PDB file of C-alpha atoms and ligand atoms in Angstrom:
ATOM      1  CA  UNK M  27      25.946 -37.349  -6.807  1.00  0.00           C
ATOM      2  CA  UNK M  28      27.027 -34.383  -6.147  1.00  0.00           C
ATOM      3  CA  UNK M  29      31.050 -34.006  -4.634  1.00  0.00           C
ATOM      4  CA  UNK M  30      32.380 -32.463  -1.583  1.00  0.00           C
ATOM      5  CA  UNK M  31      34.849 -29.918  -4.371  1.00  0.00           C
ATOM      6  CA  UNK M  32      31.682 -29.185  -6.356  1.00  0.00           C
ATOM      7  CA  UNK M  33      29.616 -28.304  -2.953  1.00  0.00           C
ATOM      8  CA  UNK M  34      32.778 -26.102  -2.244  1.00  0.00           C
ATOM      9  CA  UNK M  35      33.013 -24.132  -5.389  1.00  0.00           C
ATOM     10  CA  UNK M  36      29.485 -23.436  -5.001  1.00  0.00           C
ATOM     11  CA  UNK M  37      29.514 -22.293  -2.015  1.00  0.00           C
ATOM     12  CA  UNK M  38      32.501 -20.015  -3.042  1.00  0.00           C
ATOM     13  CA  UNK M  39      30.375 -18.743  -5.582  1.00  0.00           C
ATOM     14  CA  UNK M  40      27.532 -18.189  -3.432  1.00  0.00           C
ATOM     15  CA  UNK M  41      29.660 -16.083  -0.548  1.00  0.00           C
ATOM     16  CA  UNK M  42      31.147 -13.884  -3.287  1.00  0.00           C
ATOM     17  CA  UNK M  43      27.751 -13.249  -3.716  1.00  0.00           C
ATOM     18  CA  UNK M  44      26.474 -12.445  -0.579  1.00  0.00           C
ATOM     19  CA  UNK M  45      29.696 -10.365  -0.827  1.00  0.00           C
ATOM     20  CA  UNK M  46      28.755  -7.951  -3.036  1.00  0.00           C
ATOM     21  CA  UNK M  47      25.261  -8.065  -3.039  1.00  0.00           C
ATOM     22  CA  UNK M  48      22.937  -8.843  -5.542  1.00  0.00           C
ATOM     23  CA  UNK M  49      20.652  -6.369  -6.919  1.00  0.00           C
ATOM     24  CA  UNK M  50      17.041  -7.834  -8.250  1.00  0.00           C
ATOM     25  CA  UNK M  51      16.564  -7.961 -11.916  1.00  0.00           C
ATOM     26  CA  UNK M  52      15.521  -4.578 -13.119  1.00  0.00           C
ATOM     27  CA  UNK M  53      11.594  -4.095 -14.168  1.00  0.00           C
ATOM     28  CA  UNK M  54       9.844  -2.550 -17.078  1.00  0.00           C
ATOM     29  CA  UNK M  55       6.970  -0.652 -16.179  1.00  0.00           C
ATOM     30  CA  UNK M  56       3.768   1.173 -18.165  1.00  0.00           C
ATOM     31  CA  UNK M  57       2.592   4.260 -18.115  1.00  0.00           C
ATOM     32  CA  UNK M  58      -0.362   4.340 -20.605  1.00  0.00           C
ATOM     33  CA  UNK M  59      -1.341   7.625 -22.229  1.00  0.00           C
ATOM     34  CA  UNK M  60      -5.373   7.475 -22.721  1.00  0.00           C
ATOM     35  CA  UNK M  61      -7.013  11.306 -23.938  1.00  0.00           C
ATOM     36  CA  UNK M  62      -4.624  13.383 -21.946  1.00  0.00           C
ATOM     37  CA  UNK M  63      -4.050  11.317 -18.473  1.00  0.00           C
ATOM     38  CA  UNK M  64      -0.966   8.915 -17.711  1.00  0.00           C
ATOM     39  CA  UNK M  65      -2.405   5.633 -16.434  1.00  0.00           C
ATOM     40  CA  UNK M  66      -1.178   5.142 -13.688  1.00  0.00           C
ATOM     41  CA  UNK M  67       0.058   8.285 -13.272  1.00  0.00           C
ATOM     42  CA  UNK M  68       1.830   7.605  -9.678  1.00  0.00           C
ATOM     43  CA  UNK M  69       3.835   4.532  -9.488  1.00  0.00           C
ATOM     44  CA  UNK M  70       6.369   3.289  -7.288  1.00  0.00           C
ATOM     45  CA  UNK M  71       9.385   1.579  -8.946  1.00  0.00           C
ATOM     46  CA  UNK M  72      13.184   0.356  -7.760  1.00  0.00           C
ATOM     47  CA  UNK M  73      16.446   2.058  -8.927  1.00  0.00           C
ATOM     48  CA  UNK M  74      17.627   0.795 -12.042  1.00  0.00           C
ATOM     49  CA  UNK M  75      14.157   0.053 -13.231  1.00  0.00           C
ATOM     50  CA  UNK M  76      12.737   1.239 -16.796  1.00  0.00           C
ATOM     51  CA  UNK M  77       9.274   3.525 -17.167  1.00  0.00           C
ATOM     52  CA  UNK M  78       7.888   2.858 -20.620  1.00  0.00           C
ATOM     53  CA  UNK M  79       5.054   5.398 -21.886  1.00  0.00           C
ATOM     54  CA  UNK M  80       2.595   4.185 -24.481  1.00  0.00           C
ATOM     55  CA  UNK M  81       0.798   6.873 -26.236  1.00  0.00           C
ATOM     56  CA  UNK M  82      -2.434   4.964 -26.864  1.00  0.00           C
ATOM     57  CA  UNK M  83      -4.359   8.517 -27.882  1.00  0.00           C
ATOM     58  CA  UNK M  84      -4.346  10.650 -30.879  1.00  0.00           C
ATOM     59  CA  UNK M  85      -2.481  13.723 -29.348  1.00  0.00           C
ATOM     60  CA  UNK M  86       0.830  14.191 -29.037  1.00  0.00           C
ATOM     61  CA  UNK M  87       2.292  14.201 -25.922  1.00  0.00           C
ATOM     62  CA  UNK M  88       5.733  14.274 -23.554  1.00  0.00           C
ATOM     63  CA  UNK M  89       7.139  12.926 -20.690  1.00  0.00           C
ATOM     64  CA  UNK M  90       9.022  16.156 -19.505  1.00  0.00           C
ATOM     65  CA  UNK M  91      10.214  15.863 -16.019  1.00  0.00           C
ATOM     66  CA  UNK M  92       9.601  18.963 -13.612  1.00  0.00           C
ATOM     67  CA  UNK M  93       6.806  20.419 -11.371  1.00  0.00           C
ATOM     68  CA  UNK M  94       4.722  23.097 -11.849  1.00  0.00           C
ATOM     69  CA  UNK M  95       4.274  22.398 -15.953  1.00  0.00           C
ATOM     70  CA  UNK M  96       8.772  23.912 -15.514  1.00  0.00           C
ATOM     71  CA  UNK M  97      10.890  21.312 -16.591  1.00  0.00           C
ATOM     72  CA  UNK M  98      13.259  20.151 -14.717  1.00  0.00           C
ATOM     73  CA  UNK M  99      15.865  18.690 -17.473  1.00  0.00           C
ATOM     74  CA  UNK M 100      16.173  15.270 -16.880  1.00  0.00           C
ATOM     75  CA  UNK M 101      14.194  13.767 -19.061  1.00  0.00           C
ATOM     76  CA  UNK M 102      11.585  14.690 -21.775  1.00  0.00           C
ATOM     77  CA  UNK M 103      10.369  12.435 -24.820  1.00  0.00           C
ATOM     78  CA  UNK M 104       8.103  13.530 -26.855  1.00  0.00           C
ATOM     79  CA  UNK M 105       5.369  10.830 -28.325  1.00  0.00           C
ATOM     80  CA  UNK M 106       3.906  10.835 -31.420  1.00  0.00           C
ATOM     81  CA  UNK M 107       0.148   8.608 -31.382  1.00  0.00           C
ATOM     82  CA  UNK M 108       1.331   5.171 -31.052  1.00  0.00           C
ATOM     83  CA  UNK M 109       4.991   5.875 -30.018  1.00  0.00           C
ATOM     84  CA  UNK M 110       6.259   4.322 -27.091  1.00  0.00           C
ATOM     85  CA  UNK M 111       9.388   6.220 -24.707  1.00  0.00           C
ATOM     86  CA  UNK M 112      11.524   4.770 -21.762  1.00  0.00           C
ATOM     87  CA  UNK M 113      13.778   6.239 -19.195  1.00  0.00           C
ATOM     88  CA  UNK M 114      15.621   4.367 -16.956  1.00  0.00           C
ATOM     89  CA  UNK M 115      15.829   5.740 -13.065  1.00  0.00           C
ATOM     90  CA  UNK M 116      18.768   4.528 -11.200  1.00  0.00           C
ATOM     91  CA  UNK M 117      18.829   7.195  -8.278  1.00  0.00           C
ATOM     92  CA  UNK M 118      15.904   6.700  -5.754  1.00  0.00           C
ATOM     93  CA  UNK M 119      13.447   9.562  -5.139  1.00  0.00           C
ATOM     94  CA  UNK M 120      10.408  10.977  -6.336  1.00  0.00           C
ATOM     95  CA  UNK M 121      10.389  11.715 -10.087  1.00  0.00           C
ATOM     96  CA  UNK M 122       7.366  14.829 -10.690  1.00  0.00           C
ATOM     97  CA  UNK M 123       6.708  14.749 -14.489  1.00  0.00           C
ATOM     98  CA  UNK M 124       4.079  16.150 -16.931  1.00  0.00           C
ATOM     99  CA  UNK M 125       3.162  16.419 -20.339  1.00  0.00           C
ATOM    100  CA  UNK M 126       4.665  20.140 -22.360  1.00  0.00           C
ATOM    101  CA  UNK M 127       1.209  20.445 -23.890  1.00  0.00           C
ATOM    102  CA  UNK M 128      -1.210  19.371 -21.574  1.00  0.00           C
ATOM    103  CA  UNK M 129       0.189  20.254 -18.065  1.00  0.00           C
ATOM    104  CA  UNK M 130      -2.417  23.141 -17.736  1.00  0.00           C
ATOM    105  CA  UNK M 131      -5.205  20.206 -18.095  1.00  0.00           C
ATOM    106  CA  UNK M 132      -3.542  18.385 -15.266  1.00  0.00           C
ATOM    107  CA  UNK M 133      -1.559  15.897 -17.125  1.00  0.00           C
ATOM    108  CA  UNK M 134       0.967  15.062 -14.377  1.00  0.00           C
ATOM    109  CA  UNK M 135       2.622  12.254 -13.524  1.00  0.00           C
ATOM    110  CA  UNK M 136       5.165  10.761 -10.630  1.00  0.00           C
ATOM    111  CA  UNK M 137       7.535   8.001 -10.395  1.00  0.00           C
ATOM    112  CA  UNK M 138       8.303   7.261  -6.772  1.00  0.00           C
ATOM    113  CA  UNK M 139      11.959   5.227  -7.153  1.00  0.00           C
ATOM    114  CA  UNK M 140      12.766   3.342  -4.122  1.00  0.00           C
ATOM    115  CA  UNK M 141      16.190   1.238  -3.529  1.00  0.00           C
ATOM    116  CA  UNK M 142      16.061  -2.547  -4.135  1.00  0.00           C
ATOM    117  CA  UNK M 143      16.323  -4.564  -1.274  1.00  0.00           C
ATOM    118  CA  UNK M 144      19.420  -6.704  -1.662  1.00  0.00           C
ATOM    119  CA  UNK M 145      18.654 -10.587  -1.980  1.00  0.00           C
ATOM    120  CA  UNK M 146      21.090 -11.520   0.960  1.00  0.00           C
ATOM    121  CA  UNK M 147      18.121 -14.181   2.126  1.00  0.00           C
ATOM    122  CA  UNK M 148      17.939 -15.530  -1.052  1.00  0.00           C
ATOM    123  CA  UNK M 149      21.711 -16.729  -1.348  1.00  0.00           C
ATOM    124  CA  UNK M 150      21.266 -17.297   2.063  1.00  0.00           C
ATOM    125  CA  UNK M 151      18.607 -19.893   1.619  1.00  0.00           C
ATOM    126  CA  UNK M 152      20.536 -21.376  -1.459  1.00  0.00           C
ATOM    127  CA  UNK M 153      23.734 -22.048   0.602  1.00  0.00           C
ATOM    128  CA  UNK M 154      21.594 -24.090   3.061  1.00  0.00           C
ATOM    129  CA  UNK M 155      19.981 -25.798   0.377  1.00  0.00           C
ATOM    130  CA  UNK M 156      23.430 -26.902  -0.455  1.00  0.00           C
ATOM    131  CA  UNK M 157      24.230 -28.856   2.924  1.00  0.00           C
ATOM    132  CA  UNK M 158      20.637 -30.527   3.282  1.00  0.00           C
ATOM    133  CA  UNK M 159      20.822 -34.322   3.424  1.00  0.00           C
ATOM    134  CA  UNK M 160      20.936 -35.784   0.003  1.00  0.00           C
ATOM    135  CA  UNK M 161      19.241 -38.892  -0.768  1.00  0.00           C
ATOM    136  CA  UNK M 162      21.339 -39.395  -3.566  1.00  0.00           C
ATOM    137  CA  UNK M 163      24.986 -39.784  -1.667  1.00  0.00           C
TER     138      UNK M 163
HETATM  139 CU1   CU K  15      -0.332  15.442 -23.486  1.00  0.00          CU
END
């Protein structure tokens, strides 16, 4: 059985949640390098989410961010075969990127960072969860 102070504190909990809202658990996603293509080389991703490149050729290649083959300065990591880089992107927009020594072949990339939707109807459904009837009480 669950008591009335315990329910309380929960629910406490739970508001200072909804409070400040809470942000979804951040995601790793791949970018594999196969020949001299990223795969998939457009992806769409939320802030505070990690790209991870996998250089599954026998080249070496970057991850240089800019447009145009210019780089831009962010970011570039350069990949040995078999290395693996990651960047994380905590601002939303669209990320251009290509690779220093293949960018004139059309090795290009983009990572399209959105913002996360805040998980107010998750808490939301846990503090109703907390006042259903209770076959235990
Ligand atoms: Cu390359």
């Amino acid at each position: 059985m669950v008591s009335t102070g315990k329910k309380l504190m929960a629910l406490a909990v739970l508001l200072a949640a909804v409070a400040t809202p809470m942000i979804a658990t951040a995601t790793e996603h791949v970018v594999n390098i196969t020949f001299i293509s990223f795969e998939p080389n457009d992806i769409t991703i939320l802030a505070g989410d990690t790209v991870r490149w996998t250089n599954n050729s026998v080249f070496v290649h970057t991850s240089t961010s800019g447009v145009g083959c210019a780089a831009n300065g962010l970011w570039s990591l350069v990949m040995n075969p078999a290395d693996q880089v990651t960047h994380v992107f905590n601002a939303p927009g669209s990320y251009p990127y290509f690779c220093i020594p293949h960018c004139g072949s059309g090795m290009t990339g983009t990572i399209h960072v959105d913002t996360p939707v805040p998980t107010e109807q998750t808490t939301w459904g846990a503090i109703k969860a907390l006042f259903k009837p209770n076959p235990d009480e």
